[in-house]
Short mmCIF file of C-alpha atoms in Angstrom, two decimals:
data_model
loop_
_atom_site.label_atom_id
_atom_site.label_comp_id
_atom_site.label_asym_id
_atom_site.label_seq_id
_atom_site.Cartn_x
_atom_site.Cartn_y
_atom_site.Cartn_z
CA MET E 294 -45.54 4.60 -0.99
CA ASN E 295 -46.05 4.41 2.83
CA ASN E 296 -43.35 4.45 5.44
CA LEU E 297 -43.20 0.66 5.86
CA SER E 298 -42.92 -0.12 2.20
CA TYR E 299 -40.27 2.62 1.79
CA ASP E 300 -38.32 1.09 4.65
CA HIS E 301 -38.55 -2.21 2.81
CA PHE E 302 -37.48 -0.56 -0.45
CA PHE E 303 -34.13 0.38 1.19
CA LEU E 304 -33.57 -2.30 3.74
CA ASP E 305 -34.25 -5.31 1.52
CA ARG E 306 -31.44 -4.33 -0.93
CA ILE E 307 -29.05 -3.24 1.77
CA ILE E 308 -29.44 -6.47 3.77
CA LYS E 309 -29.09 -8.72 0.76
CA SER E 310 -26.13 -6.83 -0.67
CA PHE E 311 -24.02 -6.99 2.47
CA SER E 312 -25.43 -10.04 4.33
CA LEU E 313 -26.54 -7.84 7.17
CA GLY E 314 -29.03 -10.43 8.44
CA GLU E 315 -26.16 -11.92 10.40
CA LYS E 316 -24.64 -10.54 13.56
CA LYS E 317 -22.09 -7.87 12.65
CA LYS E 318 -20.27 -4.96 14.22
CA ILE E 319 -20.30 -1.95 11.98
CA CYS E 320 -19.04 1.60 12.34
CA VAL E 321 -20.92 4.24 10.39
CA ALA E 322 -19.12 7.34 9.07
CA VAL E 323 -21.52 10.19 9.94
CA SER E 324 -20.89 13.80 9.02
CA GLY E 325 -24.37 14.93 10.10
CA GLY E 326 -25.48 15.54 6.53
CA LEU E 327 -28.42 14.06 4.73
CA ASP E 328 -26.85 10.92 3.34
CA SER E 329 -25.01 9.76 6.39
CA MET E 330 -28.01 10.51 8.66
CA VAL E 331 -30.31 8.44 6.47
CA LEU E 332 -27.77 5.65 6.42
CA LEU E 333 -27.49 5.67 10.18
CA ASN E 334 -31.24 5.63 10.71
CA LEU E 335 -31.68 2.72 8.22
CA LEU E 336 -29.00 0.65 9.84
CA LEU E 337 -30.64 1.24 13.23
CA LEU E 338 -33.67 -0.67 11.76
CA VAL E 339 -31.50 -3.75 10.86
CA PRO E 340 -31.74 -6.44 13.61
CA ASN E 341 -28.58 -7.98 15.12
CA LEU E 342 -26.24 -5.14 14.21
CA THR E 343 -23.87 -3.53 16.76
CA LEU E 344 -23.31 0.00 15.56
CA GLY E 345 -20.69 2.62 16.27
CA VAL E 346 -20.40 6.07 14.78
CA ALA E 347 -17.26 7.93 13.50
CA HIS E 348 -17.47 11.65 13.06
CA CYS E 349 -14.66 13.76 11.55
CA ASN E 350 -14.41 17.47 12.54
CA PHE E 351 -12.11 18.98 9.98
CA THR E 352 -12.27 22.42 11.68
CA LEU E 353 -12.72 24.13 8.36
CA ARG E 354 -16.01 25.92 8.94
CA ASP E 355 -15.48 27.28 12.49
CA LYS E 356 -18.77 27.35 14.28
CA GLU E 357 -20.54 25.14 11.73
CA SER E 358 -18.04 22.29 12.15
CA ASN E 359 -18.50 22.29 15.92
CA GLU E 360 -22.27 22.42 15.59
CA ASP E 361 -22.09 19.34 13.22
CA GLU E 362 -20.04 17.52 15.91
CA ASN E 363 -22.52 18.37 18.63
CA PHE E 364 -25.50 17.31 16.43
CA VAL E 365 -24.04 13.86 15.73
CA ASN E 366 -22.87 13.41 19.31
CA ASN E 367 -26.26 14.31 20.72
CA PHE E 368 -28.05 11.88 18.31
CA CYS E 369 -25.76 9.06 19.41
CA VAL E 370 -26.32 9.83 23.11
CA LYS E 371 -30.07 9.70 22.52
CA LYS E 372 -29.83 6.28 20.62
CA HIS E 373 -27.14 4.85 22.96
CA ILE E 374 -24.61 4.51 20.25
CA LEU E 375 -20.83 4.72 20.84
CA CYS E 376 -19.62 7.87 19.06
CA HIS E 377 -15.96 8.29 18.00
CA VAL E 378 -15.04 11.94 17.30
CA LYS E 379 -11.76 13.10 15.82
CA ARG E 380 -10.70 16.74 15.34
CA PHE E 381 -8.21 17.48 12.53
CA ASN E 382 -6.13 20.57 11.70
CA THR E 383 -6.90 20.02 8.05
CA PHE E 384 -5.56 23.30 6.80
CA ASP E 385 -2.10 22.83 8.29
CA PHE E 386 -1.93 19.23 7.13
CA SER E 387 -2.86 20.23 3.54
CA LYS E 388 -0.16 22.88 3.59
CA LYS E 389 2.47 20.58 4.99
CA LYS E 390 1.78 17.76 2.60
CA LYS E 391 0.94 20.11 -0.34
CA PHE E 392 -2.47 18.52 -0.79
CA SER E 393 -5.66 20.22 -1.76
CA ILE E 394 -8.06 20.66 1.17
CA GLN E 395 -10.33 17.91 -0.18
CA MET E 396 -7.39 15.51 -0.67
CA ALA E 397 -6.08 16.30 2.78
CA ALA E 398 -9.49 15.69 4.41
CA ARG E 399 -9.77 12.42 2.50
CA LYS E 400 -6.33 11.21 3.68
CA LEU E 401 -6.99 12.12 7.28
CA ARG E 402 -10.42 10.59 7.20
CA TYR E 403 -9.46 7.22 5.77
CA ASP E 404 -6.35 6.83 7.81
CA TRP E 405 -8.40 7.38 10.96
CA PHE E 406 -11.12 4.98 9.77
CA GLU E 407 -8.48 2.26 9.31
CA ASP E 408 -7.30 2.80 12.88
CA LEU E 409 -10.80 2.52 14.21
CA LEU E 410 -11.51 -0.68 12.36
CA LYS E 411 -8.43 -2.34 13.92
CA LYS E 412 -8.72 -0.82 17.43
CA HIS E 413 -12.44 -1.58 18.01
CA SER E 414 -12.67 -4.75 15.82
CA TYR E 415 -15.34 -3.46 13.52
CA GLU E 416 -16.10 -5.70 10.53
CA TYR E 417 -17.08 -2.84 8.26
CA MET E 418 -16.94 0.93 7.96
CA ALA E 419 -20.20 2.01 6.33
CA LEU E 420 -20.06 5.19 4.14
CA GLY E 421 -22.94 7.27 2.89
CA HIS E 422 -21.96 7.40 -0.78
CA HIS E 423 -24.84 6.76 -3.22
CA LEU E 424 -25.54 6.45 -6.93
CA SER E 425 -25.52 10.17 -7.54
CA ASP E 426 -22.03 10.43 -5.98
CA SER E 427 -20.87 7.67 -8.32
CA VAL E 428 -22.25 9.60 -11.32
CA GLU E 429 -20.39 12.71 -10.23
CA THR E 430 -17.16 10.70 -9.86
CA PHE E 431 -17.68 9.20 -13.33
CA PHE E 432 -17.77 12.67 -14.91
CA ILE E 433 -14.96 14.08 -12.86
CA ASN E 434 -12.71 11.18 -13.93
CA ILE E 435 -13.72 11.76 -17.62
CA MET E 436 -12.83 15.44 -17.38
CA ARG E 437 -9.42 14.60 -15.86
CA GLY E 438 -8.72 11.80 -18.29
CA THR E 439 -9.22 8.16 -17.30
CA GLY E 440 -9.14 4.54 -18.37
CA LEU E 441 -11.87 1.95 -17.89
CA LYS E 442 -11.33 1.67 -14.10
CA GLY E 443 -12.00 5.41 -13.69
CA LEU E 444 -15.37 4.98 -15.38
CA LEU E 445 -16.63 2.51 -12.77
CA GLY E 446 -17.43 5.27 -10.33
CA ILE E 447 -17.29 4.61 -6.61
CA PRO E 448 -16.94 0.94 -5.64
CA ILE E 449 -19.88 -0.58 -3.72
CA GLU E 450 -17.33 -2.33 -1.51
CA ASN E 451 -13.62 -1.94 -1.04
CA ARG E 452 -12.04 -4.23 1.54
CA LYS E 453 -13.75 -3.24 4.84
CA PHE E 454 -15.45 -0.11 3.42
CA ILE E 455 -19.00 -0.59 2.34
CA ARG E 456 -21.56 1.72 0.72
CA PRO E 457 -25.05 0.49 1.58
CA LEU E 458 -26.77 3.39 -0.26
CA TYR E 459 -24.82 2.80 -3.48
CA SER E 460 -27.83 1.86 -5.64
CA PHE E 461 -30.03 4.78 -4.54
CA THR E 462 -30.21 8.27 -5.94
CA LYS E 463 -29.98 11.52 -4.01
CA GLU E 464 -33.67 12.20 -4.68
CA GLU E 465 -34.74 8.84 -3.30
CA ILE E 466 -32.64 9.40 -0.16
CA LEU E 467 -34.06 12.89 0.27
CA HIS E 468 -37.63 11.60 -0.18
CA TYR E 469 -37.01 8.98 2.52
CA ALA E 470 -35.58 11.53 4.95
CA LYS E 471 -38.68 13.69 4.55
CA MET E 472 -41.10 10.78 4.94
CA ARG E 473 -39.30 9.56 8.07
CA LYS E 474 -38.83 13.15 9.38
CA ILE E 475 -35.06 12.60 9.74
CA ASN E 476 -33.05 15.67 10.76
CA TRP E 477 -29.73 16.52 9.19
CA ARG E 478 -27.24 19.33 8.89
CA LEU E 479 -26.60 21.39 5.83
CA ASP E 480 -22.94 21.87 4.78
CA SER E 481 -22.51 25.32 3.37
CA SER E 482 -19.35 24.31 1.53
CA ASN E 483 -21.44 22.16 -0.76
CA GLN E 484 -22.75 25.26 -2.31
CA GLU E 485 -19.36 26.76 -3.17
CA ASN E 486 -18.49 26.71 -6.87
CA LYS E 487 -14.75 26.53 -6.28
CA TYR E 488 -14.94 22.75 -5.98
CA LEU E 489 -15.25 20.74 -9.24
CA ARG E 490 -17.53 18.20 -7.65
CA ASN E 491 -20.02 20.95 -6.66
CA LYS E 492 -20.09 22.26 -10.23
CA ILE E 493 -20.77 18.84 -11.67
CA ARG E 494 -23.41 18.20 -8.92
CA LEU E 495 -25.40 21.24 -10.21
CA ILE E 496 -25.48 19.61 -13.69
CA THR E 497 -26.20 15.97 -12.60
CA SER E 498 -29.04 17.15 -10.27
CA THR E 499 -31.12 17.73 -13.42
CA PHE E 500 -30.70 14.15 -14.68
CA SER E 501 -33.85 12.05 -14.92
CA ASP E 502 -34.63 8.63 -13.53
CA TYR E 503 -34.27 7.27 -17.09
CA PHE E 504 -30.59 8.35 -17.05
CA TYR E 505 -29.91 6.64 -13.71
CA LYS E 506 -31.44 3.32 -14.86
CA GLY E 507 -29.20 3.44 -17.97
CA PHE E 508 -26.20 4.45 -15.94
CA LYS E 509 -26.61 1.47 -13.52
CA LYS E 510 -26.79 -0.90 -16.49
CA SER E 511 -23.67 0.65 -18.08
CA ILE E 512 -21.68 0.36 -14.86
CA LYS E 513 -22.61 -3.39 -14.64
CA TYR E 514 -21.38 -3.94 -18.14
CA LEU E 515 -18.14 -2.00 -17.43
CA HIS E 516 -17.47 -4.00 -14.32
CA LYS E 517 -17.72 -7.25 -16.28
CA GLU E 518 -15.44 -5.93 -19.04
CA ASN E 519 -12.97 -4.75 -16.35
CA LEU E 520 -13.00 -8.20 -14.77
CA VAL E 521 -12.02 -9.76 -18.08
CA ILE E 522 -9.14 -7.27 -18.52
CA GLU E 523 -7.93 -7.82 -14.98
CA LYS E 524 -7.77 -11.62 -15.56
CA GLU E 525 -5.75 -11.00 -18.73
CA VAL E 526 -3.34 -8.64 -16.97
CA THR E 527 -2.89 -11.32 -14.23
CA LYS E 528 -1.88 -13.80 -16.94
CA ILE E 529 0.60 -11.36 -18.40
CA HIS E 530 1.89 -10.62 -14.95
CA ASN E 531 2.66 -14.35 -14.42
CA LYS E 532 4.21 -14.62 -17.87
CA ILE E 533 6.76 -11.80 -17.38
CA THR E 534 7.62 -12.80 -13.79
CA LEU E 535 10.83 -14.65 -13.16
CA GLU E 536 10.71 -14.37 -9.38
CA LYS E 537 8.53 -12.70 -6.83
CA LYS E 538 8.41 -12.58 -3.09
CA GLU E 539 6.62 -10.39 -0.64
CA ASN E 540 8.89 -10.11 2.45
CA PRO E 541 11.01 -8.24 1.64
CA PHE E 542 9.20 -7.28 -1.54
CA PHE E 543 11.15 -8.30 -4.68
CA TRP E 544 9.86 -8.76 -8.26
CA LYS E 545 12.20 -9.84 -11.07
CA ILE E 546 10.79 -9.27 -14.50
CA GLU E 547 11.91 -10.42 -17.99
CA CYS E 548 12.26 -7.35 -20.27
CA GLU E 549 12.12 -9.25 -23.54
CA LYS E 550 8.63 -10.57 -22.65
CA ILE E 551 7.46 -7.08 -21.84
CA LYS E 552 8.63 -5.84 -25.25
CA GLU E 553 6.41 -8.42 -26.89
CA LEU E 554 3.20 -6.99 -25.33
CA GLN E 555 0.80 -5.06 -27.51
CA PRO E 556 -0.45 -2.44 -26.96
CA LEU E 557 2.68 -1.86 -24.90
CA CYS E 558 1.77 1.33 -23.10
CA PHE E 559 -1.55 -0.14 -21.98
CA TYR E 560 0.12 -3.19 -20.40
CA LEU E 561 2.91 -1.04 -18.81
CA PHE E 562 0.31 1.14 -17.19
CA LYS E 563 -1.85 -1.74 -15.95
CA LEU E 564 1.12 -3.65 -14.57
CA PHE E 565 3.06 -0.83 -12.90
CA PHE E 566 0.54 1.80 -11.97
CA PRO E 567 -0.28 -0.01 -8.73
CA TYR E 568 3.33 0.61 -7.71
CA GLY E 569 3.18 4.34 -8.45
CA PHE E 570 4.54 4.30 -12.03
CA SER E 571 2.11 6.12 -14.41
CA ASN E 572 4.45 7.61 -17.03
CA THR E 573 4.52 4.91 -19.68
CA GLU E 574 7.08 6.74 -21.78
CA ASN E 575 9.60 6.54 -18.94
CA LEU E 576 8.84 2.83 -18.59
CA LYS E 577 9.39 2.29 -22.34
CA ASN E 578 12.69 4.09 -22.19
CA LEU E 579 13.80 1.96 -19.23
CA LEU E 580 13.25 -1.16 -21.34
CA TYR E 581 16.06 -0.05 -23.63
CA ALA E 582 18.22 1.74 -21.08
CA GLN E 583 21.68 0.53 -19.99
CA SER E 584 22.02 -1.68 -16.90
CA GLY E 585 21.88 0.24 -13.65
CA LYS E 586 19.30 2.82 -14.67
CA GLN E 587 16.35 3.32 -12.28
CA LEU E 588 12.90 4.83 -12.02
CA PHE E 589 11.47 5.88 -8.68
CA SER E 590 7.90 6.21 -7.43
CA LYS E 591 6.90 7.30 -3.99
CA LYS E 592 7.26 3.84 -2.46
CA TYR E 593 9.09 1.74 -5.10
CA ARG E 594 12.01 1.76 -7.38
CA LEU E 595 12.42 -0.04 -10.71
CA ILE E 596 15.96 -1.11 -11.62
CA LYS E 597 17.20 -2.14 -15.06
CA ASN E 598 19.60 -5.03 -14.59
CA ARG E 599 20.86 -6.32 -17.99
CA ASN E 600 17.80 -8.04 -19.61
CA PHE E 601 15.72 -7.80 -16.46
CA TRP E 602 13.81 -5.38 -14.31
CA ILE E 603 13.93 -5.56 -10.57
CA LEU E 604 11.17 -3.91 -8.61
CA VAL E 605 11.75 -3.32 -4.87
CA LYS E 606 10.48 -1.07 -2.13
CA ASN E 607 12.10 2.30 -2.13
CA LYS E 608 13.77 2.14 1.28
CA ASN E 609 16.80 3.99 2.38
CA ILE E 610 19.93 1.96 1.68
CA SER E 611 21.18 0.51 4.98
CA LYS E 612 24.41 2.25 6.14
CA LYS E 613 24.06 0.84 9.66
CA ILE E 614 26.93 -1.00 11.26
CA TYR E 615 26.17 -3.91 13.56
CA ILE E 616 28.87 -4.61 16.21
CA ILE E 617 29.74 -8.08 17.36
CA SER E 618 31.87 -7.49 20.49
CA ASN E 619 32.38 -11.14 21.41
CA LEU E 620 31.16 -14.58 20.51
CA LYS E 621 29.89 -15.42 23.96
CA ASP E 622 27.12 -12.95 23.72
CA TYR E 623 26.69 -12.99 19.95
CA LYS E 624 26.91 -16.69 19.21
CA THR E 625 23.75 -16.23 17.13
CA THR E 626 22.78 -12.86 15.59
CA SER E 627 19.57 -12.12 13.66
CA LEU E 628 20.13 -8.51 12.70
CA PRO E 629 20.45 -7.59 9.88
CA ILE E 630 20.73 -11.30 8.86
CA HIS E 631 20.61 -14.58 10.73
CA ILE E 632 24.22 -15.85 11.37
CA LYS E 633 25.46 -18.61 13.66
CA PHE E 634 29.06 -18.91 14.94
CA PHE E 635 30.49 -22.34 15.85
CA LEU E 636 33.69 -22.25 17.95
CA ASP E 637 34.46 -25.87 17.40
CA PRO E 638 32.72 -26.93 14.14
CA LYS E 639 34.35 -30.36 13.93
CA LYS E 640 33.13 -31.25 17.45
CA GLU E 641 29.63 -29.96 16.59
CA ASN E 642 29.74 -31.78 13.26
CA ILE E 643 29.13 -28.67 11.23
CA THR E 644 29.84 -29.06 7.50
CA GLU E 645 27.89 -26.55 5.54
CA ALA E 646 29.57 -23.38 6.77
CA SER E 647 32.50 -21.09 6.01
CA PHE E 648 35.59 -21.75 8.04
CA ILE E 649 37.84 -19.05 9.38
CA ASP E 650 41.16 -19.06 11.19
CA PHE E 651 39.98 -17.91 14.64
CA ASP E 652 43.38 -16.56 15.76
CA LYS E 653 43.40 -14.05 12.90
CA ILE E 654 40.19 -12.37 14.12
CA GLU E 655 40.26 -9.10 16.02
CA PHE E 656 37.19 -7.99 17.97
CA PRO E 657 34.86 -6.20 17.73
CA LEU E 658 33.68 -7.61 14.43
CA GLN E 659 31.29 -5.66 12.18
CA LEU E 660 28.37 -6.43 9.90
CA ARG E 661 27.91 -3.76 7.24
CA THR E 662 27.32 -3.29 3.52
CA TRP E 663 29.98 -2.25 0.97
CA ARG E 664 31.56 1.17 0.76
CA LYS E 665 33.35 2.87 -2.14
CA GLY E 666 36.93 1.70 -2.18
CA ASP E 667 36.38 -1.56 -0.38
CA PHE E 668 38.61 -4.45 -1.46
CA PHE E 669 39.46 -8.00 -0.37
CA PHE E 670 41.73 -10.89 -1.26
CA PRO E 671 39.51 -13.65 -2.77
CA VAL E 672 40.31 -17.04 -1.28
CA ASN E 673 42.71 -19.11 -3.41
CA MET E 674 43.47 -16.16 -5.67
CA LYS E 675 46.60 -14.00 -5.88
CA GLY E 676 46.25 -10.28 -5.18
CA LYS E 677 43.39 -8.07 -4.09
CA LYS E 678 40.16 -7.23 -5.84
CA LYS E 679 37.78 -4.33 -5.44
CA LEU E 680 34.36 -5.26 -4.25
CA SER E 681 32.77 -3.18 -6.97
CA LYS E 682 34.68 -5.27 -9.63
CA TYR E 683 33.80 -8.51 -7.83
CA TYR E 684 30.10 -7.54 -7.85
CA LYS E 685 30.29 -6.61 -11.51
CA ASP E 686 31.92 -9.98 -12.45
CA LYS E 687 29.25 -11.79 -10.41
CA LYS E 688 26.57 -9.74 -12.33
CA PHE E 689 25.08 -8.46 -9.11
CA SER E 690 22.16 -6.05 -9.56
CA ILE E 691 22.20 -2.66 -7.72
CA PHE E 692 19.71 -4.19 -5.26
CA GLU E 693 21.97 -7.20 -4.62
CA LYS E 694 24.99 -4.94 -4.12
CA GLU E 695 23.09 -2.88 -1.55
CA HIS E 696 21.87 -5.91 0.34
CA THR E 697 24.90 -8.08 0.43
CA TRP E 698 26.43 -7.95 3.91
CA LEU E 699 30.10 -8.11 4.89
CA LEU E 700 31.69 -9.66 7.98
CA VAL E 701 34.50 -7.25 8.76
CA ASN E 702 37.48 -7.76 11.12
CA GLY E 703 38.26 -5.33 13.95
CA ASN E 704 41.12 -3.85 11.82
CA ASP E 705 38.60 -3.09 9.07
CA LYS E 706 39.69 -6.00 6.84
CA ILE E 707 36.91 -7.90 5.11
CA ILE E 708 36.65 -11.46 6.38
CA TRP E 709 33.74 -12.69 4.31
CA ILE E 710 31.33 -11.49 1.66
CA ILE E 711 28.49 -13.30 3.41
CA GLY E 712 26.93 -15.99 1.32
CA ASN E 713 29.66 -15.55 -1.34
CA ARG E 714 33.48 -15.37 -1.03
CA LEU E 715 35.88 -15.73 1.86
CA ASP E 716 38.98 -13.55 2.11
CA ASP E 717 42.19 -15.46 1.61
CA ARG E 718 43.85 -13.82 4.61
CA PHE E 719 41.42 -15.55 6.99
CA LYS E 720 41.26 -18.98 5.41
CA VAL E 721 42.07 -22.20 7.32
CA THR E 722 45.58 -23.49 6.73
CA GLU E 723 47.83 -26.29 8.05
CA LYS E 724 49.07 -23.86 10.64
CA THR E 725 45.58 -23.03 11.92
CA LYS E 726 45.12 -23.99 15.59
CA ARG E 727 41.51 -22.87 16.17
CA ILE E 728 38.69 -22.89 13.59
CA LEU E 729 35.61 -20.73 13.61
CA GLY E 730 32.65 -21.90 11.66
CA VAL E 731 30.18 -19.31 10.34
CA LYS E 732 26.83 -20.23 8.85
CA ILE E 733 23.87 -18.24 7.55
#
């Protein structure tokens, strides 16, 4: 195969797969190794592309790392390509975050790539992963234990990250580099047996073309089967959902409908793994736990509330106090919730509001959430009531308790459980001279 036909062998599939015949601005992740240098050289042959290069120096191989950086930078200068370089203290980051070196490098790399995409308005970040990498990932996931999704290997496209060399083997890429006399850098760490991927690479390097043809077919079938499963999971998701909103994130789920699912562990994993919950036994136990029990992931928490689950983001509970020093400057407040004050509600024809005896108010007022020991005198009722008892009677979930705001008087007496009950001590009576209207 001559150079021109081999260019066509690569470029035809790449251009069709990613619609690269149109004008596009793409950043190419280039380490200086064989795969990324072949990818960069191929994309330089595609008309109408505006290219940039991103190079990560993880400072893990001392002189070698700096030589890789210089190699990539010099190539970009020669080809008049904008080159973005970022140096990372990978070792300290991995120690601080308790990541392996490889996981730390991955985290640093992709976070920086995300920033570059936004800052420089690149449409895609092109990565040098290929078919042989996908085979390695397939076997790594099998060894660690995986479901169907883990058998799909590396995705050809994931949001703005694309892998134009996905359908080509390492041998094909190497052959192209030699034919085109492309220079690249050798990474000595790829020869170290302490990394699992390197051990597997030694085995998969002996696989024949016949294996790769079969592997590509199998992956296609697995993708189709996974698509069917994902559609079914989406149907189940909708079936068990009572309420869901994104800002702030809130998902109310019916427990009885979850209990009907079979196989239960499979559905629990598929539904809640995206939120960081992978222990299906803990999820099963929460189905039958008493109200108030919770499970926590890194970013979310799952709360059992009677016959429901509530999934919310795992943010710190707000203990902040917002001060309203006067109504002149704070006639409308939007933090933490939007409230309007009306000094003369009758004149302003305000009806849907809570009405307070203005002369019983002492400034500064406060907006805060409940504290242990808080009590109030519910309007039109005799005696006081603890807020904890009021919330229990109203069947508030833990989440609702934490996110219900109180309007508190300057003498620390509760005026209003906002959106719920007014305190009897501040209600409007026949003796009231001035009325304050409060509306959310």
